[in-house]
CSV table of C-alpha atoms and ligand atoms in Angstrom, one decimal:
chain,number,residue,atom,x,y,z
Z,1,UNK,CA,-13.4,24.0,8.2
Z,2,UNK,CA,-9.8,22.4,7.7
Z,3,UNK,CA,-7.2,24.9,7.0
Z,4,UNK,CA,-5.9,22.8,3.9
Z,5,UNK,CA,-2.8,24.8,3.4
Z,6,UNK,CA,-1.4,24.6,7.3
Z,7,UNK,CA,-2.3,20.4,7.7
Z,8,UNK,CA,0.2,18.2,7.1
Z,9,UNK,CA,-0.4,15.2,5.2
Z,10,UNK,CA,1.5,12.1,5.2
Z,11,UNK,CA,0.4,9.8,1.9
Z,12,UNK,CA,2.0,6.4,2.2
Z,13,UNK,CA,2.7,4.9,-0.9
Z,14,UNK,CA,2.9,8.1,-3.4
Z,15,UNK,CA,4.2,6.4,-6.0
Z,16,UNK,CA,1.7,3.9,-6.8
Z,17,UNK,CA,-1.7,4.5,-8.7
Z,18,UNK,CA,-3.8,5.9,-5.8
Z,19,UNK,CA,-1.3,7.7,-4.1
Z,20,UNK,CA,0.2,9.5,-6.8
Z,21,UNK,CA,-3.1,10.4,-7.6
Z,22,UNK,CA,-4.3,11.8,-4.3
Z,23,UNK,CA,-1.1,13.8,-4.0
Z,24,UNK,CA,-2.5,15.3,-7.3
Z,25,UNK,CA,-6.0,15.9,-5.8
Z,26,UNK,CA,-4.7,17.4,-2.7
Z,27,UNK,CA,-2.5,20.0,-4.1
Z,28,UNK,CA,-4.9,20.7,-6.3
Z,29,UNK,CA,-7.7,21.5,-3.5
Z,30,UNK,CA,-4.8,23.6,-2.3
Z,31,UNK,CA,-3.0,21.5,0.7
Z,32,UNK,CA,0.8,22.7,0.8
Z,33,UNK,CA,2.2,20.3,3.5
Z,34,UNK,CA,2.6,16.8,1.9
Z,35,UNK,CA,5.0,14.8,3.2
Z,36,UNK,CA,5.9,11.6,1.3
Z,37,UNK,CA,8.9,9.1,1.4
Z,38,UNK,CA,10.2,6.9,-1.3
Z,39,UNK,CA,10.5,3.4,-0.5
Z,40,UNK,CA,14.3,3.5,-0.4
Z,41,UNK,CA,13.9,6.4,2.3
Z,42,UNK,CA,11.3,4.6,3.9
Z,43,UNK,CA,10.9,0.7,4.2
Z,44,UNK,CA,7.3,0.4,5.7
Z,45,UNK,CA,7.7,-3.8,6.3
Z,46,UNK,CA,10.5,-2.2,8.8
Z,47,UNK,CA,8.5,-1.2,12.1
Z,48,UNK,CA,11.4,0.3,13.7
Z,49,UNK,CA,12.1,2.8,10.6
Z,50,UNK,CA,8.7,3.5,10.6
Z,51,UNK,CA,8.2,4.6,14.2
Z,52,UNK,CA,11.6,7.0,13.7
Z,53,UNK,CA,10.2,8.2,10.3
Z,54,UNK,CA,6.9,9.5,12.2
Z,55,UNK,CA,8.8,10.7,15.6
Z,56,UNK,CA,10.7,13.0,13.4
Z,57,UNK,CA,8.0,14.4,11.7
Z,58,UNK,CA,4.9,16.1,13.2
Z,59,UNK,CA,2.0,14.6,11.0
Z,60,UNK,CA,-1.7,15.8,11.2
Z,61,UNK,CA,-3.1,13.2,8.4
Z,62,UNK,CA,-2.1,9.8,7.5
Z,63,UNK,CA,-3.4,8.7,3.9
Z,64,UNK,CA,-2.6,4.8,4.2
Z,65,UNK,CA,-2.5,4.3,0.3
Z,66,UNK,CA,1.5,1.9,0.6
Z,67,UNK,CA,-0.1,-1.8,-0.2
Z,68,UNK,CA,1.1,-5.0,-2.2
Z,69,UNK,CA,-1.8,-5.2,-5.1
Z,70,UNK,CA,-2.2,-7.0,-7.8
Z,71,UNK,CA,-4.8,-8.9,-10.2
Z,72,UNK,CA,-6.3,-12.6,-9.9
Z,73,UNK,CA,-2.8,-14.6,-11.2
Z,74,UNK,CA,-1.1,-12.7,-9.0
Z,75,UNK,CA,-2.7,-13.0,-6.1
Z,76,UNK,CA,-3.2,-16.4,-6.8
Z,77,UNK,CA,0.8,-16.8,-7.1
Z,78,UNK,CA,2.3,-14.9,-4.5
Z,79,UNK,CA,-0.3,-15.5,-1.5
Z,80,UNK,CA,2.3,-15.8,1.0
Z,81,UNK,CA,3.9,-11.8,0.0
Z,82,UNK,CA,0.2,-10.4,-0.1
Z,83,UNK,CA,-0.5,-11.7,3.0
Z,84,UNK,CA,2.9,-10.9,4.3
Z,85,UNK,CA,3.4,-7.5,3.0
Z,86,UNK,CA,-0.1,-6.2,3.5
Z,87,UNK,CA,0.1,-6.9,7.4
Z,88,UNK,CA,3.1,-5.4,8.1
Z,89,UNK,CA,2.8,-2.0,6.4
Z,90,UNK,CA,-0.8,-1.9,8.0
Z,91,UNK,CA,0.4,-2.9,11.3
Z,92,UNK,CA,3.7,0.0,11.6
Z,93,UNK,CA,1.5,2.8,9.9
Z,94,UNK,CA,-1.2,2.5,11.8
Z,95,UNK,CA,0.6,1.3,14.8
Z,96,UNK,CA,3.3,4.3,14.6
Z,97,UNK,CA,0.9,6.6,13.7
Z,98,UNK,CA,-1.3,6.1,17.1
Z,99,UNK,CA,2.3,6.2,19.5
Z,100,UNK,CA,2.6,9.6,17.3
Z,101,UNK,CA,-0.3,10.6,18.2
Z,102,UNK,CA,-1.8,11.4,14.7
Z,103,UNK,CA,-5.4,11.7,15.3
Z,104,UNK,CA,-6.6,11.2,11.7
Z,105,UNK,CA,-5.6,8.5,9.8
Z,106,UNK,CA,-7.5,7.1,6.3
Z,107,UNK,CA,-6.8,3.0,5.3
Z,108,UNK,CA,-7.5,2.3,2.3
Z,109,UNK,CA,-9.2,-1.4,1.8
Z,110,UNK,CA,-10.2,-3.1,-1.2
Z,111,UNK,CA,-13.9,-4.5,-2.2
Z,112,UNK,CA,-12.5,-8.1,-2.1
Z,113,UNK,CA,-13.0,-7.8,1.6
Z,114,UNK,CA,-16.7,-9.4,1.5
Z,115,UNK,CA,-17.6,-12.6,1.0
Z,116,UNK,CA,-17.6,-14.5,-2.6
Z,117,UNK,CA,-21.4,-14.8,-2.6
Z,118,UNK,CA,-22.3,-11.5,-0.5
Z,119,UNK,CA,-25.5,-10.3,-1.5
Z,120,UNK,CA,-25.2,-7.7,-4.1
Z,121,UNK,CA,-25.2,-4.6,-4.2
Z,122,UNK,CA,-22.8,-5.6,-1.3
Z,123,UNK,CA,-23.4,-3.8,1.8
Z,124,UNK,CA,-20.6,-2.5,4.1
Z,125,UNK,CA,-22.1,-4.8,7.0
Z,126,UNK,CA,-21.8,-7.9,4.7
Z,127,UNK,CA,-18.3,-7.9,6.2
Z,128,UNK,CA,-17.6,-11.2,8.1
Z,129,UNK,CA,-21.3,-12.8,6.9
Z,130,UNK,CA,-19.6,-15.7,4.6
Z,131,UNK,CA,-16.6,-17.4,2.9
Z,132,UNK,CA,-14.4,-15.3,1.0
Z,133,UNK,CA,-13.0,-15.5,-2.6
Z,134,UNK,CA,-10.2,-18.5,-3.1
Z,135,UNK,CA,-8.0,-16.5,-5.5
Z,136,UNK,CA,-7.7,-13.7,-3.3
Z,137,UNK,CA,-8.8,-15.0,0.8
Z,138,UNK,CA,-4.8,-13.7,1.9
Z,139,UNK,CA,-4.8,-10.5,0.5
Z,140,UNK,CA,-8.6,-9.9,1.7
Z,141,UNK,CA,-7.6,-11.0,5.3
Z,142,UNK,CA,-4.8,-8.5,5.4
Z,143,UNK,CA,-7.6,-5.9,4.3
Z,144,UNK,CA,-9.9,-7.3,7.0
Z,145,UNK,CA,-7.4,-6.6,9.5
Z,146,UNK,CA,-6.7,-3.6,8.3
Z,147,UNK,CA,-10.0,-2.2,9.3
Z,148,UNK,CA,-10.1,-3.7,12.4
Z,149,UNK,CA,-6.9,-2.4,13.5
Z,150,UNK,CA,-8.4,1.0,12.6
Z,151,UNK,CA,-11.6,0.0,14.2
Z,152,UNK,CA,-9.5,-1.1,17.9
Z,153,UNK,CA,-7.6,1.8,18.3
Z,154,UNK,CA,-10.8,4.3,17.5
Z,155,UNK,CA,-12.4,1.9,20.5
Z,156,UNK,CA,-9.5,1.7,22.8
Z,157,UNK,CA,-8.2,5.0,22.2
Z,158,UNK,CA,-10.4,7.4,20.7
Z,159,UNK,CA,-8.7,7.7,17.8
Z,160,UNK,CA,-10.7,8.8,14.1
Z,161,UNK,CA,-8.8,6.5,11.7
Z,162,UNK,CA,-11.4,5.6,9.0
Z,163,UNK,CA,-11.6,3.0,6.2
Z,164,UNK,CA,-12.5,3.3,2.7
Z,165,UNK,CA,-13.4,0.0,0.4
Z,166,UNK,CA,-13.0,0.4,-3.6
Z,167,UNK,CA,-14.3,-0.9,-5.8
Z,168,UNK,CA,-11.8,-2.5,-9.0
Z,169,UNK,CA,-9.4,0.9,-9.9
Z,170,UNK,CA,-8.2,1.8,-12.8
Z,171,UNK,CA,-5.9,5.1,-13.9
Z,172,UNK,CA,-2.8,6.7,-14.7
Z,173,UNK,CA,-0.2,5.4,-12.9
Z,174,UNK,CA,-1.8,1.4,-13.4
Z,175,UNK,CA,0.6,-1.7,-13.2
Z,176,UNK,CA,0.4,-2.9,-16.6
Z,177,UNK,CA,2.3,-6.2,-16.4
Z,178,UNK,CA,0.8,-8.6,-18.6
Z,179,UNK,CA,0.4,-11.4,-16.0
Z,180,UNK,CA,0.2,-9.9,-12.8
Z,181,UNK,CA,-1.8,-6.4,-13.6
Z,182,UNK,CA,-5.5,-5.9,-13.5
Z,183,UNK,CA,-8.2,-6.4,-15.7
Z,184,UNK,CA,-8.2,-3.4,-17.2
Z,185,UNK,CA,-4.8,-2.3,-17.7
Z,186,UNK,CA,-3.8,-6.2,-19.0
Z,187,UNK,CA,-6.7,-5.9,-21.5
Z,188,UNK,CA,-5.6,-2.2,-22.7
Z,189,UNK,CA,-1.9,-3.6,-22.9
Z,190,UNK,CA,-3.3,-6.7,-25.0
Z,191,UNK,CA,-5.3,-5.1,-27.3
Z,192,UNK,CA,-3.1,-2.5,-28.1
Z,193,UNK,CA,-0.2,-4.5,-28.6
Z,194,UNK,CA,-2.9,-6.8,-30.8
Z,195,UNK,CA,-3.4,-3.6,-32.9
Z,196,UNK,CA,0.4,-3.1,-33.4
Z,197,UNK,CA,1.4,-5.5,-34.3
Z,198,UNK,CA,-1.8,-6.8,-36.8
Z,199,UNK,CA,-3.2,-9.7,-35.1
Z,200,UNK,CA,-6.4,-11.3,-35.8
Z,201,UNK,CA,-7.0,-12.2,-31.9
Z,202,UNK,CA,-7.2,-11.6,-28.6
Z,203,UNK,CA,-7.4,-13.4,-25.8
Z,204,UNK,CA,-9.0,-12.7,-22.2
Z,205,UNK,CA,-9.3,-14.8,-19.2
Z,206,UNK,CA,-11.6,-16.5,-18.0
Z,207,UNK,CA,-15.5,-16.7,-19.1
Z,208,UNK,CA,-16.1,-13.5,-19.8
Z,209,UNK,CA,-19.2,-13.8,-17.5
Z,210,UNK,CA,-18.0,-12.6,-14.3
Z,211,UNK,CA,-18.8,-8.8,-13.5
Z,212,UNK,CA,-17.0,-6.3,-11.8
Z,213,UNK,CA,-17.5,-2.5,-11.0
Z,214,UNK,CA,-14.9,0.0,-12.3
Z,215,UNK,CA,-13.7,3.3,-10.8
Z,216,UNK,CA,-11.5,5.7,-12.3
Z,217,UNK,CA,-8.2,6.1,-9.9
Z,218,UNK,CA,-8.8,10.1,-9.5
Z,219,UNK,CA,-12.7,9.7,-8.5
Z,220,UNK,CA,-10.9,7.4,-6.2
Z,221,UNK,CA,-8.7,10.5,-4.5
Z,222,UNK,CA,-11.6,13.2,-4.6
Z,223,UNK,CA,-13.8,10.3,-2.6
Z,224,UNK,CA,-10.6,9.5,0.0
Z,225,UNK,CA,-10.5,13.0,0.2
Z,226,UNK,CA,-14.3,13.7,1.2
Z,227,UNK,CA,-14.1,11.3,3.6
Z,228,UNK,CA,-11.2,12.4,5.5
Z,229,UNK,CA,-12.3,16.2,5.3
Z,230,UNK,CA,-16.0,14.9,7.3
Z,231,UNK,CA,-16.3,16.3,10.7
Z,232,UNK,CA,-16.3,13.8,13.0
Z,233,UNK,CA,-20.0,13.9,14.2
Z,234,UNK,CA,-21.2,12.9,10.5
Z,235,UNK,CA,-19.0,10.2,10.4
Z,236,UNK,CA,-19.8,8.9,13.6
Z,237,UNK,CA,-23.3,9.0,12.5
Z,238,UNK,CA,-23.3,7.6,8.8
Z,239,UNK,CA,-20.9,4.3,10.2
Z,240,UNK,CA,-22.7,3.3,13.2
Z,241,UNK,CA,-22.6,0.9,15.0
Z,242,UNK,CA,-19.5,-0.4,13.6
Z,243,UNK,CA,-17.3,3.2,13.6
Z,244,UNK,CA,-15.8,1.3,10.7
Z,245,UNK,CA,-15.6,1.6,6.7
Z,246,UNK,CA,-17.5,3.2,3.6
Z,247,UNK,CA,-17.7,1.8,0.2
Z,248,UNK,CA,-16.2,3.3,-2.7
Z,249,UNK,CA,-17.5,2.8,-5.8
Z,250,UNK,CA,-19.8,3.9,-8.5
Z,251,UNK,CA,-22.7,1.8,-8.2
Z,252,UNK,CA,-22.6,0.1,-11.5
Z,253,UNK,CA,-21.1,-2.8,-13.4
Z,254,UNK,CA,-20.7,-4.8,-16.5
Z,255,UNK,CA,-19.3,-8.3,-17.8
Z,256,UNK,CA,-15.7,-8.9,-18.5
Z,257,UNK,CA,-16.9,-9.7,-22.1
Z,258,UNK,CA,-18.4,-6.1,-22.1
Z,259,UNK,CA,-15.8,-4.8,-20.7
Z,260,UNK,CA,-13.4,-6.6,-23.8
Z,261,UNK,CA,-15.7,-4.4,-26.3
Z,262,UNK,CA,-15.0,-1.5,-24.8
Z,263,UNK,CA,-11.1,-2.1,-24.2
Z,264,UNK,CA,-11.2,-2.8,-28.4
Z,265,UNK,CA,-13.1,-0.1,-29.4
Z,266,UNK,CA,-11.0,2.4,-27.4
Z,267,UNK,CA,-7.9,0.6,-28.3
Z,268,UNK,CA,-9.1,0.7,-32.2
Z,269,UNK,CA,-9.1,-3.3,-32.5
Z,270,UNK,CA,-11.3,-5.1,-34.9
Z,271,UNK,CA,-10.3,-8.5,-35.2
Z,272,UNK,CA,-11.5,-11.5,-32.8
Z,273,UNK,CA,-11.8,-11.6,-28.9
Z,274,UNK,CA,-11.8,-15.4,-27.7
Z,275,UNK,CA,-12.2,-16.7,-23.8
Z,276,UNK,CA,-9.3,-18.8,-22.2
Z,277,UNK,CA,-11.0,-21.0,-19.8
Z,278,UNK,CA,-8.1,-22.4,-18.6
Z,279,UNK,CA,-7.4,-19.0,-16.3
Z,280,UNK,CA,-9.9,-18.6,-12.8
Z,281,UNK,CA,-13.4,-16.0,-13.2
Z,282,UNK,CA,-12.5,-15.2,-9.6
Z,283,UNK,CA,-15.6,-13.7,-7.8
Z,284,UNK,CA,-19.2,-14.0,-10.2
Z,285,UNK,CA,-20.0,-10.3,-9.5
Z,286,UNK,CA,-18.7,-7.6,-7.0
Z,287,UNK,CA,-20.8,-4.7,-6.7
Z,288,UNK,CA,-20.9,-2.4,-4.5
Z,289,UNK,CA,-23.8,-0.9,-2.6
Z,290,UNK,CA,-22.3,2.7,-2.5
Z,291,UNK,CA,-25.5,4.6,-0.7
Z,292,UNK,CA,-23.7,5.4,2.5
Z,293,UNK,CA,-21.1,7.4,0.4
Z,294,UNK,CA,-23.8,9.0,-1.3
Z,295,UNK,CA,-25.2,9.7,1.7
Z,296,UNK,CA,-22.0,11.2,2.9
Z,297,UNK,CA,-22.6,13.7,-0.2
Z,298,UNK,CA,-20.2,12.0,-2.6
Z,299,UNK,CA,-20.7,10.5,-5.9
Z,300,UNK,CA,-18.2,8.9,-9.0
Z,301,UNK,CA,-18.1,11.2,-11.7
Z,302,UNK,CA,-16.0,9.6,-13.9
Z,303,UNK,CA,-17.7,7.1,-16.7
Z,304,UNK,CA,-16.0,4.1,-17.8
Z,305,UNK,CA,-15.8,4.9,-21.4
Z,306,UNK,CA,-14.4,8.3,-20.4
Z,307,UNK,CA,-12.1,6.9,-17.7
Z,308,UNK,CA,-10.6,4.3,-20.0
Z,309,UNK,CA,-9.7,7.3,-22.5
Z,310,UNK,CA,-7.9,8.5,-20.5
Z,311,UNK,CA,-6.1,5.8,-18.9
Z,312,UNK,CA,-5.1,4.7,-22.2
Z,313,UNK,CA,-3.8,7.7,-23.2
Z,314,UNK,CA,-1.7,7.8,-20.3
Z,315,UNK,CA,-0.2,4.3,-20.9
Z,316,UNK,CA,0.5,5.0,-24.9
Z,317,UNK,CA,2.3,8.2,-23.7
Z,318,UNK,CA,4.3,6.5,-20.6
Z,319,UNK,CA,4.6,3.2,-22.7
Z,320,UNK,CA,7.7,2.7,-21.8
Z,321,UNK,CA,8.1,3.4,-18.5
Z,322,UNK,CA,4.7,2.0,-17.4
Z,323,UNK,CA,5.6,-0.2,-14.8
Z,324,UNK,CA,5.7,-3.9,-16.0
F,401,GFB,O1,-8.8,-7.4,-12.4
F,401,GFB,P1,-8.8,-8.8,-11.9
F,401,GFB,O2,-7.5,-9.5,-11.8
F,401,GFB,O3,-9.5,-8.7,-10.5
F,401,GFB,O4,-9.8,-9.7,-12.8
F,401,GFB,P2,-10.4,-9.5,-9.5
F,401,GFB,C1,-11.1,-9.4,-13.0
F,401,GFB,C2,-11.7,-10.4,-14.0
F,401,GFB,O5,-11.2,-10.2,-15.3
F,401,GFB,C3,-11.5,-11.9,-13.7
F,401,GFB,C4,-10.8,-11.4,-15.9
F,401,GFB,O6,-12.7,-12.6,-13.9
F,401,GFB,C5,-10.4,-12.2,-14.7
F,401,GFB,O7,-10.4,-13.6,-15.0
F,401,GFB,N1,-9.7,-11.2,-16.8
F,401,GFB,C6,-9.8,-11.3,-18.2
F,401,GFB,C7,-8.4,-10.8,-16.6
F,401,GFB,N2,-8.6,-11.1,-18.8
F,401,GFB,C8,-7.8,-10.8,-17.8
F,401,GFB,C9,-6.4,-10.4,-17.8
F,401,GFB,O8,-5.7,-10.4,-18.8
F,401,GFB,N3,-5.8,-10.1,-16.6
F,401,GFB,C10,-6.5,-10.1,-15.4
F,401,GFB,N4,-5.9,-9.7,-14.3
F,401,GFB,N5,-7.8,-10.4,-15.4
F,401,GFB,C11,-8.6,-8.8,-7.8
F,401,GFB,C12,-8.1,-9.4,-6.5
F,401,GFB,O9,-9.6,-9.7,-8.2
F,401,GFB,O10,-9.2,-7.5,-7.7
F,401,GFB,C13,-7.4,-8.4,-5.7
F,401,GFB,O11,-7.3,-10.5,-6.8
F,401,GFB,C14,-8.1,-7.1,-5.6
F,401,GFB,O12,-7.3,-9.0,-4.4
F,401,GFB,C15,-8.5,-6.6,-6.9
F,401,GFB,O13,-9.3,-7.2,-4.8
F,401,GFB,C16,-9.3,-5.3,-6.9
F,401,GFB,O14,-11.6,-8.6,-9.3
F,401,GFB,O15,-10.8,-10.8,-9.9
């Protein structure tokens, strides 16, 4: 058993949609120690502040949630700062935390880690079988190296840092630029500010045919949380032979152009939704296989139409402040 309230918890990257949210989920399973550190007390691109930050404070749990995201035009625009960013935070947490000697540490990855044409559901030993997605290959190379690093220091040095691969999130707490956002919280943004304002149209990227897999942000916590809480036996067991990663996810999917319905009838638009073709589809489907999670006694609970209820209600009440 893990005494919750005595174990000290580090989440990097608490203010952003997954660590705000696991902060939420862990206080309310009743963990009292949470450390955090706002990015002005705590560069993580800065290795050295890092190392102090974690040699001051004695840390049980490391929650690696900090990471540059962003949608297909963003990723697309700013390769060079995914790439960039993403290795460096990667490299001093999980770096710091192993001269610290935190033995339990939990990176969190991203689905865009397999290849473009993976078979799907995609398997979590489909990493490294093909080429990956143009739109997002520096982002997803960060991600692979993520793991790995996580991977070589559980070889080299017995430590238990784990990795967990989402699926698309959405939630509270979204980035819900117009350009550089997500699917979901763009489309929410558009079609509300459609309704608003009276307009006839809307316009989403792309086809409309490519299909993508859609977990709420606070199934995301409760499954980061399950997996870190595993005793290390059953891990050991569930991710052989590579010690490695577990898919997160819930196992189904839909088309953008489904999605687009849905987005308008919980937004309240009726007018027209038309396909730009001028902006990339990205990836044609990227589903997860999530039976090794299952496995692991976890499952999504969280249904889309449900899930975008509420993160639209969320964005209507924090219009203004949602980050953009
Ligand atoms: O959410 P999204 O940017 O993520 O796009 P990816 C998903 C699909 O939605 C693409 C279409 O086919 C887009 O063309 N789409 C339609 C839109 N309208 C819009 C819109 O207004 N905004 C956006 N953003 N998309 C990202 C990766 O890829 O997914 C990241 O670039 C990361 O690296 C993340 O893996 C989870 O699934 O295409």
């Amino acid at each position: 058993m893990i005494a919750r309230a005595t174990t000290r918890v580090f989440v990097a990257g608490h203010r952003g949609m997954v660590g705000s949210a696991l902060v939420r989920h862990l206080q309310a399973l009743g963990y009292e120690d949470i450390l955090t550190a706002t990015r002005s007390e705590l560069d993580l691109t800065d290795q050295a502040a890092v190392q102090a930050f974690f040699r001051r404070h004695p840390i049980d749990q490391v929650y690696l949630a900090a990471a540059k995201v962003g949608g297909i035009h963003a990723n697309n625009t700013y390769p060079a700062d995914f790439i960039h960013d993403n290795l460096l935070i990667q490299a001093n947490v999980i770096g710091a935390a192993h001269r610290a000697g935190v033995r339990k540490l939990l990176f969190l990855g991203s689905s865009c880690i397999y290849p473009k044409l993976a078979p799907q559901p995609m398997r979590e030993d489909a990493l490294l079988t093909g080429t990956l997605e143009a739109t997002n290959e520096p982002y997803a190379i960060a991600k692979i190296a993520g793991i790995k690093l996580c991977e070589s220091y559980n070889r080299q040095h017995g430590r238990d840092y784990r990795s967990v691969m989402p699926t698309n999130l959405y939630g509270p707490h979204d980035n819900y630029h117009p350009d550089n956002s997500h699917v979901i919280p763009a489309l929410l943004r558009r079609f509300h500010e459609a309704v608003q304002g009276g307009e006839p149209e809307v316009a989403v990227w792309g086809s409309g045919r490519p299909m993508r897999e859609f977990l709420h942000v606070d199934d995301m916590a409760s499954a980061c949380v399950h997996v870190m809480e595993l005793d290390e036996a059953t891990w050991r067991a569930a991710t052989q032979p590579m010690l490695s990663h577990v898919n997160v996810g819930t196992g189904q999917d839909c088309t953008i152009r489904e999605l687009a319905e849905t987005v308008a009838r919980v937004t309240g638009f009726e007018g027209r939704v038309v396909f730009d073709a001028s902006k990339p589809d990205g990836t044609p489907r990227k589903l997860l296989d999530v039976s090794r999670l299952r496995g692991l006694g976890w499952e999504a609970s969280i249904g889309l139409d449900e899930g975008l209820r509420d993160a639209y209600a969320w964005f209507r009440a924090n219009a203004q402040q949602a980050r953009a």
